[in-house]
Coordinates of N, CA and C in Angstrom, one line a residue:
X1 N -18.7 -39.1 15.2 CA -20.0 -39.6 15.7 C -20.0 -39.6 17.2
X2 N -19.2 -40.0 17.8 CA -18.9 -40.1 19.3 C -19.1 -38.5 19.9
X3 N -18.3 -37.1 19.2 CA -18.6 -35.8 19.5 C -20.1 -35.7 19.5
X4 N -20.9 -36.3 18.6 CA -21.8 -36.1 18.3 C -23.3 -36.6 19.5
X5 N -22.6 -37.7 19.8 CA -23.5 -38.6 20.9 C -23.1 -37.6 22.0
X6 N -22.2 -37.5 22.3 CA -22.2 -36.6 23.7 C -22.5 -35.6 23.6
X7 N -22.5 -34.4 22.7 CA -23.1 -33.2 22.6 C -24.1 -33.6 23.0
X8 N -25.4 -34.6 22.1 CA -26.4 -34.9 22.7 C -27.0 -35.2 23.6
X9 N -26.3 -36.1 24.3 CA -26.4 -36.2 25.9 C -26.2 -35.4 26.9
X10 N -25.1 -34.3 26.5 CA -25.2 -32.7 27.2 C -26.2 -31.8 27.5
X11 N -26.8 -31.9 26.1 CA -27.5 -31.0 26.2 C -29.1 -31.3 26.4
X12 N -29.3 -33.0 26.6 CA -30.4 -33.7 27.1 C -30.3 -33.6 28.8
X13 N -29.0 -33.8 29.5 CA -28.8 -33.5 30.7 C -29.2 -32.1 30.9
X14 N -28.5 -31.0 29.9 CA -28.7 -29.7 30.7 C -30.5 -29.3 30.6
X15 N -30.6 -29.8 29.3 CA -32.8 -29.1 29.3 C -33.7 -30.4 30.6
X16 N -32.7 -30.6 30.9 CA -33.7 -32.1 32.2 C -33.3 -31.0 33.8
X17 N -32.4 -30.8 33.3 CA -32.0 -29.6 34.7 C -32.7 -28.3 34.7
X18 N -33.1 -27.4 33.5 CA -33.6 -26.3 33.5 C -35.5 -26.7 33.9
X19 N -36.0 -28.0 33.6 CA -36.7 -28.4 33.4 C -37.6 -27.7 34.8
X20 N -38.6 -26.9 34.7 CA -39.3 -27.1 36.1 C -40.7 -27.3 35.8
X21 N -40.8 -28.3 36.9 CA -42.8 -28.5 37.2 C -43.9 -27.8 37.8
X22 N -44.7 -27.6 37.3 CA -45.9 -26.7 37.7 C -45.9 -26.7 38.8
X23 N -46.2 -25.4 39.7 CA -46.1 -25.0 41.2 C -47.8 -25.4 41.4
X24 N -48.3 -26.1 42.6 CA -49.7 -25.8 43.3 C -50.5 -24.9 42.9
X25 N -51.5 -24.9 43.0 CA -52.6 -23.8 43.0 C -52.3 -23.0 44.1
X26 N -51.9 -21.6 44.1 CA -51.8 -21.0 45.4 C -53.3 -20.9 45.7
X27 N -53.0 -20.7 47.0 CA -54.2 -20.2 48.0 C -54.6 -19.1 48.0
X28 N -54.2 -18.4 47.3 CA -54.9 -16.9 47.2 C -54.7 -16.2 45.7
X29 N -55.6 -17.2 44.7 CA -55.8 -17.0 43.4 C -55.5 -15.6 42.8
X30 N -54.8 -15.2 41.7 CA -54.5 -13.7 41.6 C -55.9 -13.7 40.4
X31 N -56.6 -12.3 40.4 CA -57.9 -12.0 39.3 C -57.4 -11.2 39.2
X32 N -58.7 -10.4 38.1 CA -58.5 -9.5 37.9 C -59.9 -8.4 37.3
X33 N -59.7 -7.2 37.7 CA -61.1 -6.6 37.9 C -61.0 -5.3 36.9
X34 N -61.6 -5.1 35.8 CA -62.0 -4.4 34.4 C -62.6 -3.0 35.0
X35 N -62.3 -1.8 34.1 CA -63.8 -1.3 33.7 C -63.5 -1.1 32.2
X36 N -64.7 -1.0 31.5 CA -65.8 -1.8 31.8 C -65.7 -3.2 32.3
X37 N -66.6 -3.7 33.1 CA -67.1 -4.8 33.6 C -66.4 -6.0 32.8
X38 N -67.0 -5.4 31.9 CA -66.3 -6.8 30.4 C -65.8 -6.7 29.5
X39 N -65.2 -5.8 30.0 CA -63.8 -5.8 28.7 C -62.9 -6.5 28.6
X40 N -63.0 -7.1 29.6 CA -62.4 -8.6 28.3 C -62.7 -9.5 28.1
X41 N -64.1 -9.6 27.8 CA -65.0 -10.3 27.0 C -65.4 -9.7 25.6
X42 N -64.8 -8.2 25.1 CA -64.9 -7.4 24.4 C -65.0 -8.5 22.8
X43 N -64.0 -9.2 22.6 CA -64.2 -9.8 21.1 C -65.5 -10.4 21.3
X44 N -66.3 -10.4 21.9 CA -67.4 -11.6 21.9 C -68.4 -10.4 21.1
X45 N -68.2 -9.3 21.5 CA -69.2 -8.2 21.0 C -69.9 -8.0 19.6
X46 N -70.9 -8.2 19.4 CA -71.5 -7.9 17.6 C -71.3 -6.9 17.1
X47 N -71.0 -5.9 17.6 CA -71.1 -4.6 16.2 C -69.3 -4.5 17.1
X48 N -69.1 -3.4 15.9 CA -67.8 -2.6 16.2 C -68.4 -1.6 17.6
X49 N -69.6 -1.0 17.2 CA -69.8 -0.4 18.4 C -69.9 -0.9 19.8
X50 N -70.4 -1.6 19.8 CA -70.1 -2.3 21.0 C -68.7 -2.8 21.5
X51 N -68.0 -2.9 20.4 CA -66.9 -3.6 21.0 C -65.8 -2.3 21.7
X52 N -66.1 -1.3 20.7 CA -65.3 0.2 21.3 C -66.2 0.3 22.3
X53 N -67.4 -0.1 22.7 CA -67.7 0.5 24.5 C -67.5 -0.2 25.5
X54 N -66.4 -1.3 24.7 CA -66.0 -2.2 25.9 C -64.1 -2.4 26.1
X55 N -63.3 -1.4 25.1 CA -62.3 -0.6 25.2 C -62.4 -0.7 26.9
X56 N -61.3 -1.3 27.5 CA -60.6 -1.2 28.9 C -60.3 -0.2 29.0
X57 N -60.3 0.8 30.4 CA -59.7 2.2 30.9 C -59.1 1.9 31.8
X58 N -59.7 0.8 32.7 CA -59.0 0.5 34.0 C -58.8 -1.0 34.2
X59 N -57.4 -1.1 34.8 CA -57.4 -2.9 35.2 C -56.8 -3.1 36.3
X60 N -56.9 -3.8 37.3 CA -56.5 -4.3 38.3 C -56.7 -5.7 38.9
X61 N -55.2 -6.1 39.3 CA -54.6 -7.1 39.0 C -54.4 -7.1 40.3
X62 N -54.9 -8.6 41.0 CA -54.8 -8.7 42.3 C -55.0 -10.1 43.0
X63 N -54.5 -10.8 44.2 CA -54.8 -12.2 44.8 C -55.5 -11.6 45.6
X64 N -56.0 -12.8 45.5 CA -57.4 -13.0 46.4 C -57.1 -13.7 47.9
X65 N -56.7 -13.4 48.9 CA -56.3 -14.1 49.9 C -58.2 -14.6 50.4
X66 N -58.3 -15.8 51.2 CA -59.2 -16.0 52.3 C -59.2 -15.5 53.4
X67 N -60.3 -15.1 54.2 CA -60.5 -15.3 56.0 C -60.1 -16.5 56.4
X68 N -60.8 -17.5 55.9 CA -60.7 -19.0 57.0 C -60.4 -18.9 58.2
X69 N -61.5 -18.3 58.6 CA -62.0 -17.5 60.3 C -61.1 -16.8 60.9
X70 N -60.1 -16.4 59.9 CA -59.2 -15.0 60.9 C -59.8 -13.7 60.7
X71 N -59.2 -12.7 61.6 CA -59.6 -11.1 61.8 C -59.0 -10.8 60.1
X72 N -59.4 -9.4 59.5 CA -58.7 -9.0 58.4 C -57.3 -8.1 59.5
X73 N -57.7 -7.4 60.9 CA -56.9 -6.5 61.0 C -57.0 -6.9 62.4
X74 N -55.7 -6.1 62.7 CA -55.3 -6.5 64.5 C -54.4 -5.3 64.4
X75 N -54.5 -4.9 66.5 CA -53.9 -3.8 66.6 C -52.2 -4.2 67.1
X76 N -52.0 -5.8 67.3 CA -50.7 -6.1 68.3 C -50.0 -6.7 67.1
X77 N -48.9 -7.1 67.6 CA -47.6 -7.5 66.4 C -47.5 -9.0 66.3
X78 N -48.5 -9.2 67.2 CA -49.5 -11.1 66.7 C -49.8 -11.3 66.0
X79 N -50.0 -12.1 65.0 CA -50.1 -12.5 63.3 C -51.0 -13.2 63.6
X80 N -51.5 -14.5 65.2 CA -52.8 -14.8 64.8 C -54.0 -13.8 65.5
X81 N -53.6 -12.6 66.1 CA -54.7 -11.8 65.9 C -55.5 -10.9 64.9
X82 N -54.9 -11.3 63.7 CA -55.4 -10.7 62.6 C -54.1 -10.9 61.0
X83 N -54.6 -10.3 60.6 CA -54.4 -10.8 58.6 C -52.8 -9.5 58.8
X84 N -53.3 -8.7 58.6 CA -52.5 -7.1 58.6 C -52.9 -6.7 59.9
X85 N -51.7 -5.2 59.9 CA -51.8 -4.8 61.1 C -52.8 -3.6 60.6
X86 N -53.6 -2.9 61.4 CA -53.9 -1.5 61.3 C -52.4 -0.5 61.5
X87 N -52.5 0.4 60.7 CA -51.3 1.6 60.7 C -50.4 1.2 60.2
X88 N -50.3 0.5 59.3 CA -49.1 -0.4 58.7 C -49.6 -0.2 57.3
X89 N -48.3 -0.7 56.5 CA -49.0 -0.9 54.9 C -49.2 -1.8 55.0
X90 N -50.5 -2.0 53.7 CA -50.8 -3.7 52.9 C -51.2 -3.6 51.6
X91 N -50.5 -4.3 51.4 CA -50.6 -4.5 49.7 C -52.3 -4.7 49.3
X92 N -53.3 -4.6 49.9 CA -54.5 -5.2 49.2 C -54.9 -6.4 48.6
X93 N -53.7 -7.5 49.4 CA -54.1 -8.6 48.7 C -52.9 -9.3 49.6
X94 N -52.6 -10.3 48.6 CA -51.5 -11.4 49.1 C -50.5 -11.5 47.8
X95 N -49.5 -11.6 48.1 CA -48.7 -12.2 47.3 C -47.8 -11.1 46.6
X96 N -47.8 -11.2 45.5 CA -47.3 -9.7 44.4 C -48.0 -8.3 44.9
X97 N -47.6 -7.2 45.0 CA -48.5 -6.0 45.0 C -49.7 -5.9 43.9
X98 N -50.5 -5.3 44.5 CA -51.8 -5.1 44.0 C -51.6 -4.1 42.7
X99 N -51.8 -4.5 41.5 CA -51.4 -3.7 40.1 C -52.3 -2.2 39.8
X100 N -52.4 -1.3 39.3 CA -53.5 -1.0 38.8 C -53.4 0.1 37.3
X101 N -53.9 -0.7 36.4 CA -53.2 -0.5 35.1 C -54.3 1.0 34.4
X102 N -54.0 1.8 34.2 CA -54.6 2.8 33.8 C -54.6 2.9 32.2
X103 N -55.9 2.9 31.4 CA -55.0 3.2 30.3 C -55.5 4.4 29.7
X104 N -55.6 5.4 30.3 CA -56.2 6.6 30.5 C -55.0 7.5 31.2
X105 N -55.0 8.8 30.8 CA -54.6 9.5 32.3 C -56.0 9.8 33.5
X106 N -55.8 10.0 34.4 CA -56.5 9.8 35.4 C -56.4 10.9 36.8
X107 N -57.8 11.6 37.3 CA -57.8 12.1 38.1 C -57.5 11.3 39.4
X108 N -56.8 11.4 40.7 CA -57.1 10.4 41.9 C -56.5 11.5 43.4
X109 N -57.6 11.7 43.7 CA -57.2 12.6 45.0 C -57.3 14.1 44.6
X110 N -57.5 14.7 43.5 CA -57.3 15.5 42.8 C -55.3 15.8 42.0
X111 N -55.2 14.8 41.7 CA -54.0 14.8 41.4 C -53.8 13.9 40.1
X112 N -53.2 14.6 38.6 CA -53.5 13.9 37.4 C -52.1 12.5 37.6
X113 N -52.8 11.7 37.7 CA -51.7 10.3 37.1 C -52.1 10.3 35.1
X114 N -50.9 9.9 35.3 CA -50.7 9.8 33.7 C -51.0 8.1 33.4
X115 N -51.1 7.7 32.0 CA -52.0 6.6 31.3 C -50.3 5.6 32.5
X116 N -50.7 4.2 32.6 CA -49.8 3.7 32.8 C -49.6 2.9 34.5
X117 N -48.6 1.8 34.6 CA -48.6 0.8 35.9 C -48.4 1.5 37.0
X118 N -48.8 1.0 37.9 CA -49.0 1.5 39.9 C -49.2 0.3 40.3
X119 N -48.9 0.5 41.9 CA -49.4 -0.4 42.6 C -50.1 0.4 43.5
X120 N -50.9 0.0 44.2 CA -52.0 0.2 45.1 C -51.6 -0.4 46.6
X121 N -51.5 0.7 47.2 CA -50.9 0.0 48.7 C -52.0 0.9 49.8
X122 N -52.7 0.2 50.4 CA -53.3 1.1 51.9 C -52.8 0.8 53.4
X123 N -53.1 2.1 53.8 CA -52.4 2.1 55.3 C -53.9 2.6 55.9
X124 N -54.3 0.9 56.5 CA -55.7 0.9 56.8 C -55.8 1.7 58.6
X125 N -56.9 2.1 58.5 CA -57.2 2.6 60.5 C -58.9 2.1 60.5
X126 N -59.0 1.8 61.6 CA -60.6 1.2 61.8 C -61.4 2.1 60.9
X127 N -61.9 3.3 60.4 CA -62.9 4.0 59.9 C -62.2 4.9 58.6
X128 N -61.3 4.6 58.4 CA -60.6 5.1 57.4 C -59.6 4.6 56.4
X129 N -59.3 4.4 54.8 CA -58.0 4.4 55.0 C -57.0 5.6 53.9
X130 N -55.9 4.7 54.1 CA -55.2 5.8 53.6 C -54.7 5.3 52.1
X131 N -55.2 5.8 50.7 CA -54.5 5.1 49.9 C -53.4 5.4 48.8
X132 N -52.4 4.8 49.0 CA -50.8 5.2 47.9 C -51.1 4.6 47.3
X133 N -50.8 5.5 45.7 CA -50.8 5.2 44.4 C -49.2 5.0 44.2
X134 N -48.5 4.7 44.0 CA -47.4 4.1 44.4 C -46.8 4.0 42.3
X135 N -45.2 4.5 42.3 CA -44.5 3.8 40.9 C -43.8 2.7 41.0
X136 N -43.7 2.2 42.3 CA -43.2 1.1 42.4 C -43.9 -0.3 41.9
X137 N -43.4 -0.9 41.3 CA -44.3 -2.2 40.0 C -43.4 -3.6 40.8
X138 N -44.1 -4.8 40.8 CA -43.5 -5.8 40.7 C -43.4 -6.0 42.4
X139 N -43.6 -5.4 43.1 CA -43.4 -5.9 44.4 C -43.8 -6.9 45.0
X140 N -43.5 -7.3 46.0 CA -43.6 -8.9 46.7 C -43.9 -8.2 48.3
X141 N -45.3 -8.7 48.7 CA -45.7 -8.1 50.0 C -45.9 -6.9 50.7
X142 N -46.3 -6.5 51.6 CA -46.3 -5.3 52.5 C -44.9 -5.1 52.1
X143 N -43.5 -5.3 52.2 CA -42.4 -4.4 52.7 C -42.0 -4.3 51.3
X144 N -42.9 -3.7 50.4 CA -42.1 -3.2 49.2 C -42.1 -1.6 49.0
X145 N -43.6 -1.7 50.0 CA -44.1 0.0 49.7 C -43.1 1.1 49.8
X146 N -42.5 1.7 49.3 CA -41.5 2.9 49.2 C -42.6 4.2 49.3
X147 N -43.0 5.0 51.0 CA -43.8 5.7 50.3 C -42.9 7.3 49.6
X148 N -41.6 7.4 49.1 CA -40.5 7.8 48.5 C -41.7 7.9 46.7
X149 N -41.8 6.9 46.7 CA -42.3 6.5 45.1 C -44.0 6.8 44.9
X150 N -44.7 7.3 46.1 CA -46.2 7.8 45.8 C -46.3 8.9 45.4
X151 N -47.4 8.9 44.5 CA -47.4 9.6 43.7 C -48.4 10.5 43.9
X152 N -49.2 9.9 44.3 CA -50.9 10.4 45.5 C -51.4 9.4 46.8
X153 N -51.5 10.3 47.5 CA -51.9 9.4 48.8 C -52.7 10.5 49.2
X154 N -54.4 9.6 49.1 CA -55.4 9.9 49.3 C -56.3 9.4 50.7
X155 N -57.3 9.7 51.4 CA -57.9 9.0 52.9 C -59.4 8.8 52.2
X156 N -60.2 7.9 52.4 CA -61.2 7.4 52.1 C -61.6 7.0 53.3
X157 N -62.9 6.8 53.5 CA -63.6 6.5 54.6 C -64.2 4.9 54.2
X158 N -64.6 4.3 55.0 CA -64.4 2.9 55.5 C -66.0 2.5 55.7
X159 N -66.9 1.6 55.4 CA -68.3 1.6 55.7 C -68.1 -0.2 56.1
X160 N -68.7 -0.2 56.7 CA -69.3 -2.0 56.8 C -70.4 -2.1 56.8
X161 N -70.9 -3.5 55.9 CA -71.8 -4.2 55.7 C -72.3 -5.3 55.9
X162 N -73.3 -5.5 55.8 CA -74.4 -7.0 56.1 C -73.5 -7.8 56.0
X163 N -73.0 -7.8 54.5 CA -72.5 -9.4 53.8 C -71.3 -9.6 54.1
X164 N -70.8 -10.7 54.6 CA -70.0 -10.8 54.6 C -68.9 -11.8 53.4
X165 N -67.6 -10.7 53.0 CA -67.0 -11.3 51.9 C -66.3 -12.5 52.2
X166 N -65.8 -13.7 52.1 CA -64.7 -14.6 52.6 C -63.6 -14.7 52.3
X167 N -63.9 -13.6 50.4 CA -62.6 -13.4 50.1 C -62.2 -12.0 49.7
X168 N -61.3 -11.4 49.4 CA -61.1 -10.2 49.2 C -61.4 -10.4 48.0
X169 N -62.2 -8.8 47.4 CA -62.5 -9.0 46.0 C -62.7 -7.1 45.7
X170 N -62.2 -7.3 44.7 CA -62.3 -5.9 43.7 C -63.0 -6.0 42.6
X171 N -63.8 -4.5 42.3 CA -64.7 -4.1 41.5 C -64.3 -2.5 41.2
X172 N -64.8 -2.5 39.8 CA -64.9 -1.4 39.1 C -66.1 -1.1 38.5
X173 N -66.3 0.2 38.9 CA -68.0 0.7 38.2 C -67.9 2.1 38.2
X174 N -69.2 2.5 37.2 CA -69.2 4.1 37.7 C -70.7 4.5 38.0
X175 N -70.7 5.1 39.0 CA -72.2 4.7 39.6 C -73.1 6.0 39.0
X176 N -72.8 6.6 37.9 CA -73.5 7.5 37.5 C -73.2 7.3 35.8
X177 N -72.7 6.3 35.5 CA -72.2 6.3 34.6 C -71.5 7.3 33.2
X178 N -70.4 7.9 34.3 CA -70.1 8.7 33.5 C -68.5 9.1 33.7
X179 N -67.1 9.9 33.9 CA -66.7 9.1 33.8 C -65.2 9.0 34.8
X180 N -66.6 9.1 36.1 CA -65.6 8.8 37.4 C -65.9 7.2 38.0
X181 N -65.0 6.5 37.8 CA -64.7 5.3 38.2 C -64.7 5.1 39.5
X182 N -64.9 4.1 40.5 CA -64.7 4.1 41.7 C -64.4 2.5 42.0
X183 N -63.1 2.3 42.3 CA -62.4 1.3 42.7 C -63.0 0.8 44.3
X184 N -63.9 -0.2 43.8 CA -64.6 -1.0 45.6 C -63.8 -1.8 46.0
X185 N -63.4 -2.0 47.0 CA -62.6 -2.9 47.9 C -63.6 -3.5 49.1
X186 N -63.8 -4.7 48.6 CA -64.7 -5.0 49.7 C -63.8 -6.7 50.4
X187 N -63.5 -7.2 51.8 CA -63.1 -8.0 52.5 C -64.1 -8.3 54.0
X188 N -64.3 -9.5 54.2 CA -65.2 -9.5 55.5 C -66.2 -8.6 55.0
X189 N -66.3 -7.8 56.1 CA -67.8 -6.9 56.3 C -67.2 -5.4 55.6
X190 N -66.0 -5.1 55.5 CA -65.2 -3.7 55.0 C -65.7 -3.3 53.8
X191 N -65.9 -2.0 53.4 CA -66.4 -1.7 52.2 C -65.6 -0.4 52.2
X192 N -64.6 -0.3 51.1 CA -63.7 1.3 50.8 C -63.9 1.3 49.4
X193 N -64.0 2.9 48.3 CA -64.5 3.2 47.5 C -63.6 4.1 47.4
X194 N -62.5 4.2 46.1 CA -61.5 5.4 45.8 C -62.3 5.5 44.2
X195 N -62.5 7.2 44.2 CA -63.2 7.4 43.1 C -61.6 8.2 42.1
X196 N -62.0 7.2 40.7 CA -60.5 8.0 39.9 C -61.6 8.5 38.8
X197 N -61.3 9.7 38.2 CA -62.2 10.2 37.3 C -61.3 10.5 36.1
X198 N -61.8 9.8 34.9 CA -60.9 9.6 33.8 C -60.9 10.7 32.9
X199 N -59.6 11.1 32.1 CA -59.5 12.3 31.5 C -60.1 12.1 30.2

């Protein structure tokens, strides 16, 4: 009986030690951005047909960092003159690398990616950027980027707008509805558009 009481007490000590408590709400919420729009809202759908036109092709998985009145970009190695540096990599986000789940093979740059995980890394310049499609998965910040592991690295041009965003936010659409996708990245006033055209 005595073996028996201490086992139990061992192994009440050890699950009290593995035990951990919920972390804070980070500050820069991770979402996540579909095409279609609502696919995954898909079971809500009334017919079968509808629910196959809401079959996921594209996902991306990303935090949402804030402004809270900083620059997005700076040209000096000062951290409060801006978010990222220009000429540098950035993950598109905060936190984990920016995902982007294909479940398609996929045109991007003119170059076929096959169905399957990436991360999304840009090497921004004031009117342009540059974006690696990257096989590197799971990364943690800017210094994960290996550009060794890209797969396509494409330049996209850069537009600003009226509105301004407060948080970084991604969208998927196809503006002709048909079946070239175009991944919007909009932050502050920045607006960049990589078009992936599905096979």
């Amino acid at each position: 009986m005595k073996k028996i009481l201490l086992l139990l007490a061992i192994a009440l000590i050890s699950s009290s030690l593995y035990a951990q408590d919920f972390v804070d709400l980070d500050k820069s919420p991770m979402d996540a951005a579909f095409f279609p729009s609502q696919a995954a809202k898909r079971q809500f759908a009334k017919t079968e047909e509808q629910k196959m036109a809401l079959e996921p092709q594209i996902r991306v998985l990303y935090s949402r960092p804030s402004l809270n009145g900083r620059n997005i970009f700076r040209t000096t190695d000062n951290r409060e003159d801006g978010i990222t540096k220009l000429g540098e990599s950035w993950r598109v986000g905060a936190n984990e690398s920016t995902e982007l789940l294909l479940l398609k093979d996929a045109m991007i740059g003119g170059k076929l990616i096959k169905a399957g995980r990436y991360s999304i890394v840009i090497t921004p310049s004031e009117n342009e950027w540059t974006v690696h499609i990257n096989s590197e998965n799971d990364g943690w910040g800017n210094y994960s980027h290996k550009p060794e592991l890209d797969l396509v690295t494409v330049t996209i041009p850069v537009t600003k707008d009226s509105k301004n965003l407060e948080q970084l936010s991604i969208a998927l659409y196809s503006p002709k509805n048909d079946n070239t996708v175009h991944l919007k990245i909009g932050w502050g006033t920045y607006r960049a558009e990589l078009p992936i055209v599905l096979q």
